[in-house]
Tab-separated table of C-alpha atoms in Angstrom:
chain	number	residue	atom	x	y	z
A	1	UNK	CA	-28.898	-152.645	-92.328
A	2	UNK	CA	-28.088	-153.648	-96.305
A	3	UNK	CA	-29.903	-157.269	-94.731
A	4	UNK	CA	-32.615	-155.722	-93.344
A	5	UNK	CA	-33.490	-153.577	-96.035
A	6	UNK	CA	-33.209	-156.097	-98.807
A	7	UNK	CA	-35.613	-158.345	-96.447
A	8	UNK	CA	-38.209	-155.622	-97.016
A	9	UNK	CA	-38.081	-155.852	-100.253
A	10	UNK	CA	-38.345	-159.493	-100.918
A	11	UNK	CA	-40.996	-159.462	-98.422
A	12	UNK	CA	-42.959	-156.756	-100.563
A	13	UNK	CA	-42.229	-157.498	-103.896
A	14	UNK	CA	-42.129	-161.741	-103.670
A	15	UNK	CA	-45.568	-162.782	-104.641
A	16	UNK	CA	-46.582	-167.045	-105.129
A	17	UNK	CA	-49.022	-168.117	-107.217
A	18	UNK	CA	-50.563	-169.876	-104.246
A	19	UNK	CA	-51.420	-166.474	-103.195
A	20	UNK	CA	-53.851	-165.193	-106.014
A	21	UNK	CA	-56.753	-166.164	-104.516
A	22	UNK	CA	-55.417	-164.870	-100.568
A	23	UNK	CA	-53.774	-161.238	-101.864
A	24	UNK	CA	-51.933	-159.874	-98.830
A	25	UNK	CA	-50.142	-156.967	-101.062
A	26	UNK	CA	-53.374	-154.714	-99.459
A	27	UNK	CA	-51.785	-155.314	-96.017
A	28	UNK	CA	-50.612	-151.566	-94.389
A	29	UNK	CA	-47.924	-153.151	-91.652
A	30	UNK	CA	-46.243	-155.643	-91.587
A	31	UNK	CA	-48.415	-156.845	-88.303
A	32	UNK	CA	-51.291	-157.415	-91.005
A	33	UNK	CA	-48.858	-159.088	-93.744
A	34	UNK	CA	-47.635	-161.294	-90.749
A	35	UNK	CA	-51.555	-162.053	-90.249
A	36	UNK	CA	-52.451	-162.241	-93.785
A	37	UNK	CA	-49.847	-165.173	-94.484
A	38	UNK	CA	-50.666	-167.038	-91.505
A	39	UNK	CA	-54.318	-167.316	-92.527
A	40	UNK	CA	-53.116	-168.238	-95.761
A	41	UNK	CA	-50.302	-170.593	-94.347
A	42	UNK	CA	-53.313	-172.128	-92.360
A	43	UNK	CA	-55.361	-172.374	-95.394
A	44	UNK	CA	-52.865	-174.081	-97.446
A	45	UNK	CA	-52.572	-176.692	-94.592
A	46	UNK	CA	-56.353	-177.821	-94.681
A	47	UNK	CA	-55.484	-178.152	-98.372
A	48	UNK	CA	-52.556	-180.656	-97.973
A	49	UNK	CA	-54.186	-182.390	-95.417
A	50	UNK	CA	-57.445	-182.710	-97.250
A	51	UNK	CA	-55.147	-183.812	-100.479
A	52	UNK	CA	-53.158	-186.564	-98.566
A	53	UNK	CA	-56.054	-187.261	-97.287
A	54	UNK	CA	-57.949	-188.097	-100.638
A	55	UNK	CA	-54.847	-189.810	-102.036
A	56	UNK	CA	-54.798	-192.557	-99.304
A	57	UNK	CA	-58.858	-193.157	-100.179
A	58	UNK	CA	-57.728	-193.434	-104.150
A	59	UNK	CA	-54.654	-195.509	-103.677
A	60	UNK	CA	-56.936	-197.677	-101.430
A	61	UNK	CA	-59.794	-197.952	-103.514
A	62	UNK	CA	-56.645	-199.134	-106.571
A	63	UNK	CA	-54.983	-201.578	-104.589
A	64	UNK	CA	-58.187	-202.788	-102.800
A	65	UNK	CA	-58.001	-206.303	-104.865
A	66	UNK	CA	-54.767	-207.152	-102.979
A	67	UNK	CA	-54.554	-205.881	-99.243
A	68	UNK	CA	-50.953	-206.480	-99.406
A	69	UNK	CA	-50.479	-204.142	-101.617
A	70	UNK	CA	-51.806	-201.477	-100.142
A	71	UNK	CA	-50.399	-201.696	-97.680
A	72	UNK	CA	-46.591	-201.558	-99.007
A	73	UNK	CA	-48.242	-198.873	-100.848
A	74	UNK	CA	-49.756	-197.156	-97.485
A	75	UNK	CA	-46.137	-197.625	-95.885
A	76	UNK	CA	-44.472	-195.737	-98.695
A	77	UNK	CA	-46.511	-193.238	-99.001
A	78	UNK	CA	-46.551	-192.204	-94.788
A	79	UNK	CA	-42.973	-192.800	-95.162
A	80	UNK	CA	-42.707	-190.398	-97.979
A	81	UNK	CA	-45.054	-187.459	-97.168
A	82	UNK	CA	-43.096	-187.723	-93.437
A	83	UNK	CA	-39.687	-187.269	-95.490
A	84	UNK	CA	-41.488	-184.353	-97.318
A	85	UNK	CA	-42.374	-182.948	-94.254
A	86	UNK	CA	-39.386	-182.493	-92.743
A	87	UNK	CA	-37.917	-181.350	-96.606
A	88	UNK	CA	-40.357	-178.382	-96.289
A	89	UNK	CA	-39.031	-177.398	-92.770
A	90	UNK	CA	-35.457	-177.625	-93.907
A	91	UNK	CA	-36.079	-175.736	-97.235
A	92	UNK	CA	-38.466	-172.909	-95.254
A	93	UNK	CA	-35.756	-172.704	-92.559
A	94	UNK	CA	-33.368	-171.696	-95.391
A	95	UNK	CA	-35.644	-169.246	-97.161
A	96	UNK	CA	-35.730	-167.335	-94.061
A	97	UNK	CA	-32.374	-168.041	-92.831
A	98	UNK	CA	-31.734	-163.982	-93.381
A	99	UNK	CA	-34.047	-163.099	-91.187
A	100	UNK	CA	-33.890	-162.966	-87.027
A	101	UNK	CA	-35.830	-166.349	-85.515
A	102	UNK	CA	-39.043	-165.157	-84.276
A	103	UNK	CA	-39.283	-162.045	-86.249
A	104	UNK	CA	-42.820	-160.879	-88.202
A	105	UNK	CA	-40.105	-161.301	-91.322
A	106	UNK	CA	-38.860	-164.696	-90.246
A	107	UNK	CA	-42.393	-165.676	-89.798
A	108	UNK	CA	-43.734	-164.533	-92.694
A	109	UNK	CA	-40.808	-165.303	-95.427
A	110	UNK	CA	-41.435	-168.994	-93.257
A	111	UNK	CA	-45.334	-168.988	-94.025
A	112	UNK	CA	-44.839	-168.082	-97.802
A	113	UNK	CA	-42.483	-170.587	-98.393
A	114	UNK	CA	-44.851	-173.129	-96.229
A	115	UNK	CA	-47.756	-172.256	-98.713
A	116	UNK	CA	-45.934	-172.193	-102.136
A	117	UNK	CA	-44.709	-175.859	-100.865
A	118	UNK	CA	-47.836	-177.409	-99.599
A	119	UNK	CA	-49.568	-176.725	-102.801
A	120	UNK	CA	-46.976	-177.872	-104.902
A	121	UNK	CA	-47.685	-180.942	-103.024
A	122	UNK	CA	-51.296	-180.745	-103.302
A	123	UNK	CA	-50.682	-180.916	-106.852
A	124	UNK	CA	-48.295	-184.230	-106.594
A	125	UNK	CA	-50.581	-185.693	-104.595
A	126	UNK	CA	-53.512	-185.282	-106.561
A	127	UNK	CA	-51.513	-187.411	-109.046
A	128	UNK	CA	-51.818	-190.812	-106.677
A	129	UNK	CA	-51.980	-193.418	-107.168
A	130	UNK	CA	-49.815	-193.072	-110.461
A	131	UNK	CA	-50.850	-193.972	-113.900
């Protein structure tokens, strides 16, 4: 009960700053949270993709003088953002470890940790190709 209870309020009261734009505090249940950070967990997906995306185009428009280069670079960075991918399930699996698998709480403690990560890594890879 202590578990469950202490779930609710981490649920309620933990807020990311990737959520500012998508508020879900005006949700009523916890069917519309579960909703609200799912549309925002979808959202912050198009952003990553769109990011990774836009950082292959940039790091091939800086190495486009030697193909070689890019691709080693290419390699590294597939190789990298795979390795991060499977570092965000990990890491999201352990943020809602406390919660029951396919639960509206597992699910949504899951989603907000999904969006706080993906754009933290919007944000790194905005920075390629490095400087």
């Amino acid at each position: 009960m202590k578990n469950i209870i202490l779930l609710a309020i981490i649920v309620f009261f933990y807020q990311t700053p990737a959520l500012a734009k998508d508020d879900c505090s005006n949700a009523t249940n916890d069917a519309e949270i579960n909703a609200c950070y799912a549309s925002s967990k979808a959202e912050a997906e198009k952003k990553l993709n769109l990011e990774y995306g836009n950082a292959k185009k940039r790091a091939n428009a800086e190495y486009s003088a030697s193909p070689t280069d890019w691709q080693n670079f290419k390699t590294v960075l597939i190789e990298t953002q795979r390795a991060w991918l499977k570092y965000r399930e990990g890491q999201c699996s352990i943020e809602s470890f406390m919660a029951e698998k396919e639960t509206i709480t597992n699910n949504t403690l899951t989603n907000k940790c999904v969006i706080r990560m993906d754009l933290e890594r919007v944000e790194q890879l905005k920075a390629i190709p490095y400087e």
